[in-house]
CSV table of C-alpha atoms in Angstrom, one decimal:
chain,number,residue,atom,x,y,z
A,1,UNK,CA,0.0,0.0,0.0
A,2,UNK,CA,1.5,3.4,-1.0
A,3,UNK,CA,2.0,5.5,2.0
A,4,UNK,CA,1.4,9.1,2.0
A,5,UNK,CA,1.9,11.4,5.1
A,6,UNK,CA,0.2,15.0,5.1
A,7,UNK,CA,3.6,16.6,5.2
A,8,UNK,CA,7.8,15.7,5.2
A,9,UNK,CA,9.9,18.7,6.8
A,10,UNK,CA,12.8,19.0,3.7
A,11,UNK,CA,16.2,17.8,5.0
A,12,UNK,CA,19.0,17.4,3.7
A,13,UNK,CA,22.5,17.1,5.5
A,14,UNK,CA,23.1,21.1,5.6
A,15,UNK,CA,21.5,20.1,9.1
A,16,UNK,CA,23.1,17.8,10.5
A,17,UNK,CA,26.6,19.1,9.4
A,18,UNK,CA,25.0,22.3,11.5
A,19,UNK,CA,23.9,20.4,14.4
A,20,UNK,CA,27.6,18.5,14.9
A,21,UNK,CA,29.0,22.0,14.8
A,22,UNK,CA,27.1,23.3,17.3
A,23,UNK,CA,27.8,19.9,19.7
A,24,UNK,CA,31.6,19.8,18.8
A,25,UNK,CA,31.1,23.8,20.3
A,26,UNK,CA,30.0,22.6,23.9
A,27,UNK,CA,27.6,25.7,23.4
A,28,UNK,CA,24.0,23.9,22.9
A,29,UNK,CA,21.5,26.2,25.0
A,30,UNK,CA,20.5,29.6,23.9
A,31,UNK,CA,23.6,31.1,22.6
A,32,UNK,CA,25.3,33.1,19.6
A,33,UNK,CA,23.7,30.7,16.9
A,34,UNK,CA,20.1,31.7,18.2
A,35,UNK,CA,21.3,34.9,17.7
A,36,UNK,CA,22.5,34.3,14.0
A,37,UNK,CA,19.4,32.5,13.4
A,38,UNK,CA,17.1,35.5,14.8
A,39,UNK,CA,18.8,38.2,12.9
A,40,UNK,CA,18.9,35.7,9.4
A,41,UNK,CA,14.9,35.5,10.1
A,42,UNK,CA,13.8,39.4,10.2
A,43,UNK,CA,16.3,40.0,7.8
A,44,UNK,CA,14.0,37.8,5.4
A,45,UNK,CA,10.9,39.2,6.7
A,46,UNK,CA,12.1,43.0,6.2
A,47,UNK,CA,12.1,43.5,10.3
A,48,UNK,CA,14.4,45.0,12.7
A,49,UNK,CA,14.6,42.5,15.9
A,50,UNK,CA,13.3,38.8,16.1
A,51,UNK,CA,13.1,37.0,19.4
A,52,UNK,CA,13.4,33.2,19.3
A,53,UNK,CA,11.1,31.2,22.0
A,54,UNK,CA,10.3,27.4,22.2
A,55,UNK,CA,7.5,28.1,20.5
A,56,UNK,CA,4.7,30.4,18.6
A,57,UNK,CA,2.5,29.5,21.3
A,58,UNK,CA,5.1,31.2,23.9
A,59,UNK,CA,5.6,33.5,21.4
A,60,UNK,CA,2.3,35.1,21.3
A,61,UNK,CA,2.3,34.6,24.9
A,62,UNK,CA,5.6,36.8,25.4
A,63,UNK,CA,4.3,39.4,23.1
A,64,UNK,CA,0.8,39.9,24.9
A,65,UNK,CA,2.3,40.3,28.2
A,66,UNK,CA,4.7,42.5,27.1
A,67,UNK,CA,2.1,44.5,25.1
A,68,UNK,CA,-0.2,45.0,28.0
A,69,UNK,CA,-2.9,42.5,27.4
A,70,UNK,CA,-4.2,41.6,31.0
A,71,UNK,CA,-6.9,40.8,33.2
A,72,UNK,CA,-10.5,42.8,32.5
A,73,UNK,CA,-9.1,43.5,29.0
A,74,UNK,CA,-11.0,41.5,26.1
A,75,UNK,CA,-9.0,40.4,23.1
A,76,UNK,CA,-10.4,40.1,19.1
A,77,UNK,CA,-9.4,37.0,17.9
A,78,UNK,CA,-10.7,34.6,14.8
A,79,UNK,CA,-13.2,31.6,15.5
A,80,UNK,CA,-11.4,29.4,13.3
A,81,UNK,CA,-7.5,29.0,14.3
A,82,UNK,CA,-5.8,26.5,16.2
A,83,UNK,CA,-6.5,26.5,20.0
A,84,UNK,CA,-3.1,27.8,20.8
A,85,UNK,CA,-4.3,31.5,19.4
A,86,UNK,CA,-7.0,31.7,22.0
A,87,UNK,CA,-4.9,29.9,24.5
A,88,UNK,CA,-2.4,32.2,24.8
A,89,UNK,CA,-5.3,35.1,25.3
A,90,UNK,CA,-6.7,33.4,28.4
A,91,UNK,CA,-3.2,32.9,30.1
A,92,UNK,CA,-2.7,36.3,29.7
A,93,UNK,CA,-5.7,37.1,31.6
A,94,UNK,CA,-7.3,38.5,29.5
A,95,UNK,CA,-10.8,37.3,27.8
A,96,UNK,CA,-10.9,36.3,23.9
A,97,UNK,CA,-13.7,37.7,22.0
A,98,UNK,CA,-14.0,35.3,18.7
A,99,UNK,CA,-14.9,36.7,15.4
A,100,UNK,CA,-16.4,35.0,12.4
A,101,UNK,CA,-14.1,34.3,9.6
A,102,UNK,CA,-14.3,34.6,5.6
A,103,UNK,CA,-14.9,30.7,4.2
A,104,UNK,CA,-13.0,32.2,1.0
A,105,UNK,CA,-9.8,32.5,2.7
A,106,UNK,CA,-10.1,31.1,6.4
A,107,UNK,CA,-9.7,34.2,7.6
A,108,UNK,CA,-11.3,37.1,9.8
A,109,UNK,CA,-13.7,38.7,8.2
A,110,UNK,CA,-13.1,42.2,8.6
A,111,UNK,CA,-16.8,43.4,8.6
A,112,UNK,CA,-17.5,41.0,11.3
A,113,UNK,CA,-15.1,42.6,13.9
A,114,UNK,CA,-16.3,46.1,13.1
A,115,UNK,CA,-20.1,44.6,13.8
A,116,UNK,CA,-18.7,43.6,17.3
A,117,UNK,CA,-17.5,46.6,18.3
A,118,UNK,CA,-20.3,48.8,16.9
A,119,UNK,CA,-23.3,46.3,19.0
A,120,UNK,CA,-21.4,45.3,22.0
A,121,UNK,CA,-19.1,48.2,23.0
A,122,UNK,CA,-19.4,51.7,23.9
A,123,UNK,CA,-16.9,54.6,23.7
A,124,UNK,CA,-16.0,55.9,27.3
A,125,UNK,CA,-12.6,58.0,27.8
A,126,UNK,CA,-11.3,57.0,25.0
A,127,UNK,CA,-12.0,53.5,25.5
A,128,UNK,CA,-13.8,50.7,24.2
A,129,UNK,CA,-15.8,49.2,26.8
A,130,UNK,CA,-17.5,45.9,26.9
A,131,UNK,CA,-21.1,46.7,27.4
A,132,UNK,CA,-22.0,43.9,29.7
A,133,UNK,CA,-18.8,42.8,31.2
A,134,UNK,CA,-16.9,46.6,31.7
A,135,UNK,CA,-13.8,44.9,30.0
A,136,UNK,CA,-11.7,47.3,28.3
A,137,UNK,CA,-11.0,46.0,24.3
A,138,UNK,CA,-7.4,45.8,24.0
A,139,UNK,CA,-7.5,45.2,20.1
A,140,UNK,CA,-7.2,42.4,18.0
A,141,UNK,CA,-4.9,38.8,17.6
A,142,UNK,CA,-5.5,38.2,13.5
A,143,UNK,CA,-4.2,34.8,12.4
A,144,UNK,CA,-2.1,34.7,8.8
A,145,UNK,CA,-4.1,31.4,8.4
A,146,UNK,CA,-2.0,28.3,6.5
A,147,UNK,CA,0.1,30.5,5.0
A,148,UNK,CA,-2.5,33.7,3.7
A,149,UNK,CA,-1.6,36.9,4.8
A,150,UNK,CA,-5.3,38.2,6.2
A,151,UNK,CA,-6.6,41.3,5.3
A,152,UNK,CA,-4.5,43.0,7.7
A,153,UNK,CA,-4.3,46.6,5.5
A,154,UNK,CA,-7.8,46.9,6.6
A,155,UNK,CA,-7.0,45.4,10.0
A,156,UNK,CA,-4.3,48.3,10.8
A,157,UNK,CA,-7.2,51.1,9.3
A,158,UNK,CA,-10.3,49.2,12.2
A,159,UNK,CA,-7.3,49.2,14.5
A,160,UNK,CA,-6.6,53.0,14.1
A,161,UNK,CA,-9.7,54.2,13.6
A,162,UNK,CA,-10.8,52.5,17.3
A,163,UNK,CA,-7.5,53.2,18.4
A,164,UNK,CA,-6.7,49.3,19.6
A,165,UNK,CA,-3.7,46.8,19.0
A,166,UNK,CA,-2.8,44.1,17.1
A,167,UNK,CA,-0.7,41.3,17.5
A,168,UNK,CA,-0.3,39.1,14.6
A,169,UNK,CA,-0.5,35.0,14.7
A,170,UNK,CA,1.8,34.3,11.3
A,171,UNK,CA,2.3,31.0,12.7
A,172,UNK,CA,2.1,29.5,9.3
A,173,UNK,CA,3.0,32.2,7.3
A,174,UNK,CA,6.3,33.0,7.4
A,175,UNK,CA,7.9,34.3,4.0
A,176,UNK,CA,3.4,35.4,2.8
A,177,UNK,CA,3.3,38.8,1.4
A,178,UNK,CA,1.1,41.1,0.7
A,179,UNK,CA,2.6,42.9,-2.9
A,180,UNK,CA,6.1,43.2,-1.8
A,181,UNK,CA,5.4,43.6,1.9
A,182,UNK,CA,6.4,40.2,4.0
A,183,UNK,CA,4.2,38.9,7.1
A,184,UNK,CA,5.7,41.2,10.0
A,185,UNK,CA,6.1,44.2,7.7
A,186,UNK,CA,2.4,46.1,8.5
A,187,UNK,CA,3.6,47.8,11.5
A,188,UNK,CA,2.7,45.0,14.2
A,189,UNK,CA,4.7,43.0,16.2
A,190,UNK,CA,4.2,39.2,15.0
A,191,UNK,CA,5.0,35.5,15.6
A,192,UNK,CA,6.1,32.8,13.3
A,193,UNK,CA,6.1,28.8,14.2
A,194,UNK,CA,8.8,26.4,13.6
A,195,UNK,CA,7.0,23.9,14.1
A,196,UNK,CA,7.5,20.3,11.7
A,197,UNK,CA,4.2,20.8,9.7
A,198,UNK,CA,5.6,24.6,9.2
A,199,UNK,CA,7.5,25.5,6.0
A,200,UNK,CA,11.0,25.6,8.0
A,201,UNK,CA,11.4,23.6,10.9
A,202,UNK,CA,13.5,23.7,14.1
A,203,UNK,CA,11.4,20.9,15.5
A,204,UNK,CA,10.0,23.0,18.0
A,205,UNK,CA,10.3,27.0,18.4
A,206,UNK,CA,8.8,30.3,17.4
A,207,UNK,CA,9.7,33.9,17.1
A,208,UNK,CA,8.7,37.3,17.6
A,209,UNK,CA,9.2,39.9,15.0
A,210,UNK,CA,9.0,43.6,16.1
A,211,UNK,CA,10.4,47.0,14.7
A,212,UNK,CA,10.5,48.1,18.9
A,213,UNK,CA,14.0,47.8,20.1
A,214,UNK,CA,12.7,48.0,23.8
A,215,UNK,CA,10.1,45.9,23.6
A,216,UNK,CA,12.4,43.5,21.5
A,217,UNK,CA,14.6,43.8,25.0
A,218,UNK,CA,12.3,43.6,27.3
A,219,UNK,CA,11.0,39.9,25.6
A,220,UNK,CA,14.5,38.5,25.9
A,221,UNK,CA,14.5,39.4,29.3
A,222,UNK,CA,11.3,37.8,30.0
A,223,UNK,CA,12.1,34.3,28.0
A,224,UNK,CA,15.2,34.0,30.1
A,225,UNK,CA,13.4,34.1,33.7
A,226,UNK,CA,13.6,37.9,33.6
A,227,UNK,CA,17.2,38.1,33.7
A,228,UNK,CA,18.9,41.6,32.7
A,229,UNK,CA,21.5,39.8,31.0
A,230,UNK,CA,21.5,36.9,28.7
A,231,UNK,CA,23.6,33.7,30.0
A,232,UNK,CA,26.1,33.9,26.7
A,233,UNK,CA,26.7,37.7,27.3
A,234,UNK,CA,27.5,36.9,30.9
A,235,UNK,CA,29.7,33.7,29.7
A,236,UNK,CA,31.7,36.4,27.1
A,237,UNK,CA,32.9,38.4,30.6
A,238,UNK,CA,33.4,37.0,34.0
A,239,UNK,CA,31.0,34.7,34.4
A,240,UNK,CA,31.0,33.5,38.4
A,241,UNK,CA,28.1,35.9,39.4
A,242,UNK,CA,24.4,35.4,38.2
A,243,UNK,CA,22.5,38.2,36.8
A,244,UNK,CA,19.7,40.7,38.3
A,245,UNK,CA,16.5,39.7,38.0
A,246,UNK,CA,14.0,42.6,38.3
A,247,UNK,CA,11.2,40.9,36.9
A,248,UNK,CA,9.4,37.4,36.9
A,249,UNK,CA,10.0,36.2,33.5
A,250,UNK,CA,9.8,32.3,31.8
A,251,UNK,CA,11.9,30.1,30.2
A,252,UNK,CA,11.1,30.3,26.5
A,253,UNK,CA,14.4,29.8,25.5
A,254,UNK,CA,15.1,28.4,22.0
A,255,UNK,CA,18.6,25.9,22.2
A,256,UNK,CA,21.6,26.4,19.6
A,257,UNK,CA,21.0,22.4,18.6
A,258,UNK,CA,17.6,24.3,17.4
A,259,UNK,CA,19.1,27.5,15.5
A,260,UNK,CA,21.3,25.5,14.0
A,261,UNK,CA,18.9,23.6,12.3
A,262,UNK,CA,16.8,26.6,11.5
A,263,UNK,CA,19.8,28.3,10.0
A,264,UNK,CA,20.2,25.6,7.7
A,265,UNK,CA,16.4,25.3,7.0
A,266,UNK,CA,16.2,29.0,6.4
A,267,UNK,CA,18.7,29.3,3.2
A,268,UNK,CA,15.9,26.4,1.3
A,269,UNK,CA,13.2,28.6,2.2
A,270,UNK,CA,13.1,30.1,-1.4
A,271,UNK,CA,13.3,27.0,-2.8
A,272,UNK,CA,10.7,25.3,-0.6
A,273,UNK,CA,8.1,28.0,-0.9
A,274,UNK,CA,8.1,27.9,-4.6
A,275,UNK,CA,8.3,24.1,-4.4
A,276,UNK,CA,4.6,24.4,-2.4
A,277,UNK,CA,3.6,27.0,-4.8
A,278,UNK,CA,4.2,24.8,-8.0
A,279,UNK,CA,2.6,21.9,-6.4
A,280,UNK,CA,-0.1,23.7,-4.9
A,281,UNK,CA,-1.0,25.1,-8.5
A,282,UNK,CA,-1.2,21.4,-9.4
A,283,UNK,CA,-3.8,20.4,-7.1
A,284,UNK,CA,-6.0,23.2,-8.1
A,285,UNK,CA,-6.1,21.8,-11.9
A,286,UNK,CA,-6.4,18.1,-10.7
A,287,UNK,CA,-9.2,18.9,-8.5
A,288,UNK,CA,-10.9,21.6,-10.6
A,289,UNK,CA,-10.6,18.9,-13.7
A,290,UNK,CA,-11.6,15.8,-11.6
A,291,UNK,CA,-13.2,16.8,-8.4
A,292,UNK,CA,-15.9,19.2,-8.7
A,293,UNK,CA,-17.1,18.0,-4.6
A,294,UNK,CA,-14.3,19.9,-3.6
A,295,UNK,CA,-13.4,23.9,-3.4
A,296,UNK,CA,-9.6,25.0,-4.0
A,297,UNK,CA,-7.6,27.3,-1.9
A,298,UNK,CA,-9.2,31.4,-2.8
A,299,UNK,CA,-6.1,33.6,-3.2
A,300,UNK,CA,-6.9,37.4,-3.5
A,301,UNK,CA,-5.2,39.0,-6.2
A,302,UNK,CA,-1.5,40.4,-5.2
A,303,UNK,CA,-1.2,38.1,-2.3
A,304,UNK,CA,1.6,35.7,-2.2
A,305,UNK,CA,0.3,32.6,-0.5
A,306,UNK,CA,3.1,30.1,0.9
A,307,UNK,CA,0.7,27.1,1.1
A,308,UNK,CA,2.1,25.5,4.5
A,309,UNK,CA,-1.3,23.8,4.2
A,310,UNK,CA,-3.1,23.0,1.1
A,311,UNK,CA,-6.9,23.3,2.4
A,312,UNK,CA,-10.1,22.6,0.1
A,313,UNK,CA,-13.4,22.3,1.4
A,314,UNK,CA,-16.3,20.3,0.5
A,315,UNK,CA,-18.6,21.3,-1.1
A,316,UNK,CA,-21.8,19.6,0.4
A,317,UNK,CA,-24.3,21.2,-1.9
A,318,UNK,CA,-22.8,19.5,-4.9
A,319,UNK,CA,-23.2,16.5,-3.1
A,320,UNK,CA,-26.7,16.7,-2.8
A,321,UNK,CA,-26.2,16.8,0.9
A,322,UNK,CA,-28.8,19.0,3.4
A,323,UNK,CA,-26.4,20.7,5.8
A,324,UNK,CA,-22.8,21.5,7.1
A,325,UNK,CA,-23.1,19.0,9.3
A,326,UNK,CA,-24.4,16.2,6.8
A,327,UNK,CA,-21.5,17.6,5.2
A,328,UNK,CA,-19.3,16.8,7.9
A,329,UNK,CA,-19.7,13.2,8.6
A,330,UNK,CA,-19.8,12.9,5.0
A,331,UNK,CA,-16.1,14.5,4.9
A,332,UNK,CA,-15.1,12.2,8.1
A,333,UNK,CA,-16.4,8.9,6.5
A,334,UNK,CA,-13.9,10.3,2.9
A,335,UNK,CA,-10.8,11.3,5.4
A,336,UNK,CA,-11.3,7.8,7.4
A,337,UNK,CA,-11.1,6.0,3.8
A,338,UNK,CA,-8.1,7.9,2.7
A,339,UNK,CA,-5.9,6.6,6.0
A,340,UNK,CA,-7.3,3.4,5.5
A,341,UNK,CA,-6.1,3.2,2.2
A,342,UNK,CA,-2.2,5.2,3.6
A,343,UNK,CA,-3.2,8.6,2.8
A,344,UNK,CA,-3.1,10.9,5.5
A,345,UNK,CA,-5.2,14.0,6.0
A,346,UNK,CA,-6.4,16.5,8.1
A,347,UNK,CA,-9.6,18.6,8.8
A,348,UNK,CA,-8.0,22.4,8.8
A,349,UNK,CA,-7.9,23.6,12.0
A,350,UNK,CA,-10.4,23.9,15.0
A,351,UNK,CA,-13.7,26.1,15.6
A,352,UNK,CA,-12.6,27.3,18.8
A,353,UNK,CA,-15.9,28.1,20.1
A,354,UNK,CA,-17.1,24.3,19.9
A,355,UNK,CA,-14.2,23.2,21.9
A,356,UNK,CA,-15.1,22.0,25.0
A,357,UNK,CA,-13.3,24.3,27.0
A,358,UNK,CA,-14.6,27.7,25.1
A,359,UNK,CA,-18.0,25.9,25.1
A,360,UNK,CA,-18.3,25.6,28.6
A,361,UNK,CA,-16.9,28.7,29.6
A,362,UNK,CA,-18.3,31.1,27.5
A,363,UNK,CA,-21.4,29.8,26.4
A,364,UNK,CA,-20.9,29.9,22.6
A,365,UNK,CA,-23.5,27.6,20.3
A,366,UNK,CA,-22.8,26.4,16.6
A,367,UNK,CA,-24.0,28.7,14.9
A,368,UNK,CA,-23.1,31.4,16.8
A,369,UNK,CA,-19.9,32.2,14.5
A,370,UNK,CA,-21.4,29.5,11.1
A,371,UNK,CA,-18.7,30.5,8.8
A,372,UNK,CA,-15.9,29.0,11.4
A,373,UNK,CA,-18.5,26.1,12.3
A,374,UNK,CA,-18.5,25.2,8.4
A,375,UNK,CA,-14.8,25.4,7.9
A,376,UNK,CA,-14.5,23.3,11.0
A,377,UNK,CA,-17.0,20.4,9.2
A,378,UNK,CA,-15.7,20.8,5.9
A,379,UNK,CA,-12.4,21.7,5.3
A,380,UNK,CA,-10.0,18.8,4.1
A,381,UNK,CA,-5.9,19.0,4.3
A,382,UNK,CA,-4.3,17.5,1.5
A,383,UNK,CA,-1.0,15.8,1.5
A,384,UNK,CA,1.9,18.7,0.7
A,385,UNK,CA,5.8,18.6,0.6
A,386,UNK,CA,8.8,19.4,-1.6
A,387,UNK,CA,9.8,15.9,-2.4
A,388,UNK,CA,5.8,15.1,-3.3
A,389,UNK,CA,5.7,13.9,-7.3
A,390,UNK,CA,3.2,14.6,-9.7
A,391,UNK,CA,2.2,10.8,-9.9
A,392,UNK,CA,1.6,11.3,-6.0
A,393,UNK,CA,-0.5,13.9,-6.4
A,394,UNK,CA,-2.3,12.1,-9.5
A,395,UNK,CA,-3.0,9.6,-6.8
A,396,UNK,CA,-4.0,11.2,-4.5
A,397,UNK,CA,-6.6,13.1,-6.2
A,398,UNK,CA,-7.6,9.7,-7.9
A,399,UNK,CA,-8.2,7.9,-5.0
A,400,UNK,CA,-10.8,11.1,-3.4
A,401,UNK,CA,-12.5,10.5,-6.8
A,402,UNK,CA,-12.6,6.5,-6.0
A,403,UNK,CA,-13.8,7.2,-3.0
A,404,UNK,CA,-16.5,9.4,-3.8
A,405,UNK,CA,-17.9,7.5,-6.4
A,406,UNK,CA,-18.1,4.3,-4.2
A,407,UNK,CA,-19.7,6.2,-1.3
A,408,UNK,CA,-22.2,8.1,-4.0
A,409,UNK,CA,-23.3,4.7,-5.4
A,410,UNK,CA,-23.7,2.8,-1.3
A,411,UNK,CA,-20.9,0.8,-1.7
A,412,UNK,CA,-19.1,2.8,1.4
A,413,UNK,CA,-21.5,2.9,4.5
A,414,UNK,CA,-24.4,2.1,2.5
A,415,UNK,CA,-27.5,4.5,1.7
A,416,UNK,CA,-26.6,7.3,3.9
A,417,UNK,CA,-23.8,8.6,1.2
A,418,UNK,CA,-25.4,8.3,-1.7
């Protein structure tokens, strides 16, 4: 049976001639390559100062509290995105507020967070306040979602105009563009992922990206325990005495063993982008020629999509199905067949608000935010990597179409998917 996993990072031995450097050194925590390999990453991205972490999550997580985001504040973020946006919104204190996203792009829907503020917020100081809970509105956490730059021109303008703050989740989009402007490059601080479904890998770790020299010093502090002075500088001197420590900081610190590997990762980047890019353009003529069930990635014109993900949807309608959610056991018997048969897959990403935990807590129903709910039923991840072939994308598409056809004619759990 041929085997085919949703995604290969792209090694080759560039890393592990890196990785023995950095082990022959003694040096393998945090240390001068992390500091090679933060300055090599906002150099690609166009941005003054990048922070390496352990991971986006602890990313976003240093760049809220260092941006202010606290308890009583509420925080904008999208209803579709993986837990780990909203997560890092609630351990900051403060209280996520999700917001409808676009089904075109997977992405939040810009008219939908100026709705929010217009019915459930009023203007008091200069403030946004939360109508029934008093919570101030901080501003806004948009996600770059699987590798789309969101509309964050028209983000910055709502963000302006309501004077609030944005922090952007470009956990999957690191090298997207808008024109000639790279994720990181609208004016926000952002945070990228390393992790292996990513385009680059470290095997774990993330980054902030910021144009602000002190907050870009006050996050190393805080990934280092809070210490005033980072342990290589220390090392460089006389090295006996430990640091201050004037504030209660973490350990998000990313290794050299890590760097190294991202260093090495991060000169293919060109090549691995445009590798996705090509094969992504290939799936959207298979599937448009043989698979009229499903919808291909939307990409607004002058946007440079990096495809970390290749997401479809089903389309339920041409199915002759009733619902979303008809829709979505229908797209959970296909996936099931497809890793029965060695080809793996994945549903996009989460709708927060029908995890249990945001469920429970907050109340939220379905159809509260539909457009996340449906990309949460019916949103299919297709296998995508640079050493993929066209026969194992021919494949791949031909065994959807297999599949489909058995299930339309009952031959696949019977009546109900016909």
């Amino acid at each position: 049976m041929k085997k085919i996993p949703v995604t290969i990072p792209y090694f080759t031995e560039d890393e592990e001639n890196a990785v023995k450097k950095v082990l022959q050194s003694g040096w393998v925590a945090q240390g001068p390559v992390v500091a090679e390999f933060e300055d090599a990453i906002a150099n690609y991205e166009g941005v003054k100062y990048g922070v390496a972490t352990t991971s986006c999550t602890t990313s976003l997580h240093l760049a809220m509290v260092t941006s202010g985001i606290e308890r009583g504040m509420d925080v904008f973020a999208p209803a579709f995105t993986f837990v780990a946006t909203v997560n890092t919104i609630v351990e900051s204190g403060a209280t996520p507020v999700l917001i409808d996203v676009s089904q075109n792009t997977y992405n939040i829907d810009t008219n939908k967070i100026i709705e929010k503020i217009r019915s459930n917020y009023k203007e008091k100081q200069g403030k946004l306040i939360n109508k029934e809970t008093g919570n101030v509105l901080w501003g806004i956490v948009p996600v770059h979602q699987f590798g789309l730059c969101c509309d964050i021109l028209e983000i910055n303008h709502i963000a302006k105009e309501y004077d609030l703050k944005i922090i952007e989740d470009a956990a999957c989009a690191l090298g997207a563009r808008i024109g000639k402007v790279h994720e990181g490059g609208f004016g926000n601080t952002s945070c990228i992922s390393f992790h292996p479904r990513k385009s680059i890998t470290t095997g774990e770790g993330g980054m902030v990206l910021t144009n602000d020299e002190s907050l870009a010093k006050k996050m190393r502090e805080l990934r280092s325990h809070g210490s005033s002075v980072s342990a290589d500088a220390r090392h460089a001197g006389k090295g006996f005495l430990l640091p201050e420590f004037n504030d209660a900081g973490y350990n998000y610190r990313m290794t050299d063993i890590q760097a190294a590997v991202g260093l090495a990762q991060i000169k293919k980047l060109d090549y691995i982008l445009e590798a996705k890019r090509k094969r992504s353009k290939l799936y959207d003529s298979l599937i448009k020629e043989n698979l009229p069930e499903l919808i291909t990635p939307y990409v607004p014109e002058n946007y440079y999509h990096t495809y970390q993900s290749y997401v479809c949807m089903l389309d339920y309608k041409v199915l002759g199905l009733n619902s979303v959610d008809e829709g979505g056991e229908y797209r959970n018997i296909l996936l099931s067949e497809l890793e029965d048969i060695g080809i793996a897959t994945r549903q996009g990403t989460h709708a927060v608000h029908t995890l249990g935990y945001y469920k429970n807590r907050f109340g939220y129903k379905p159809d509260e935010l539909p457009n996340a709910y449906a990309c949460d039923r019916l949103s299919i991840t297709l296998p995508l990597y640079v050493q993929m072939t066209d026969e194992d994308q021919e494949y791949v598409v031909k065994m959807i179409r297999n599949i489909i056809d058995k299930m339309r004619q009952g031959s696949i759990y019977g009546d109900n998917c016909k």
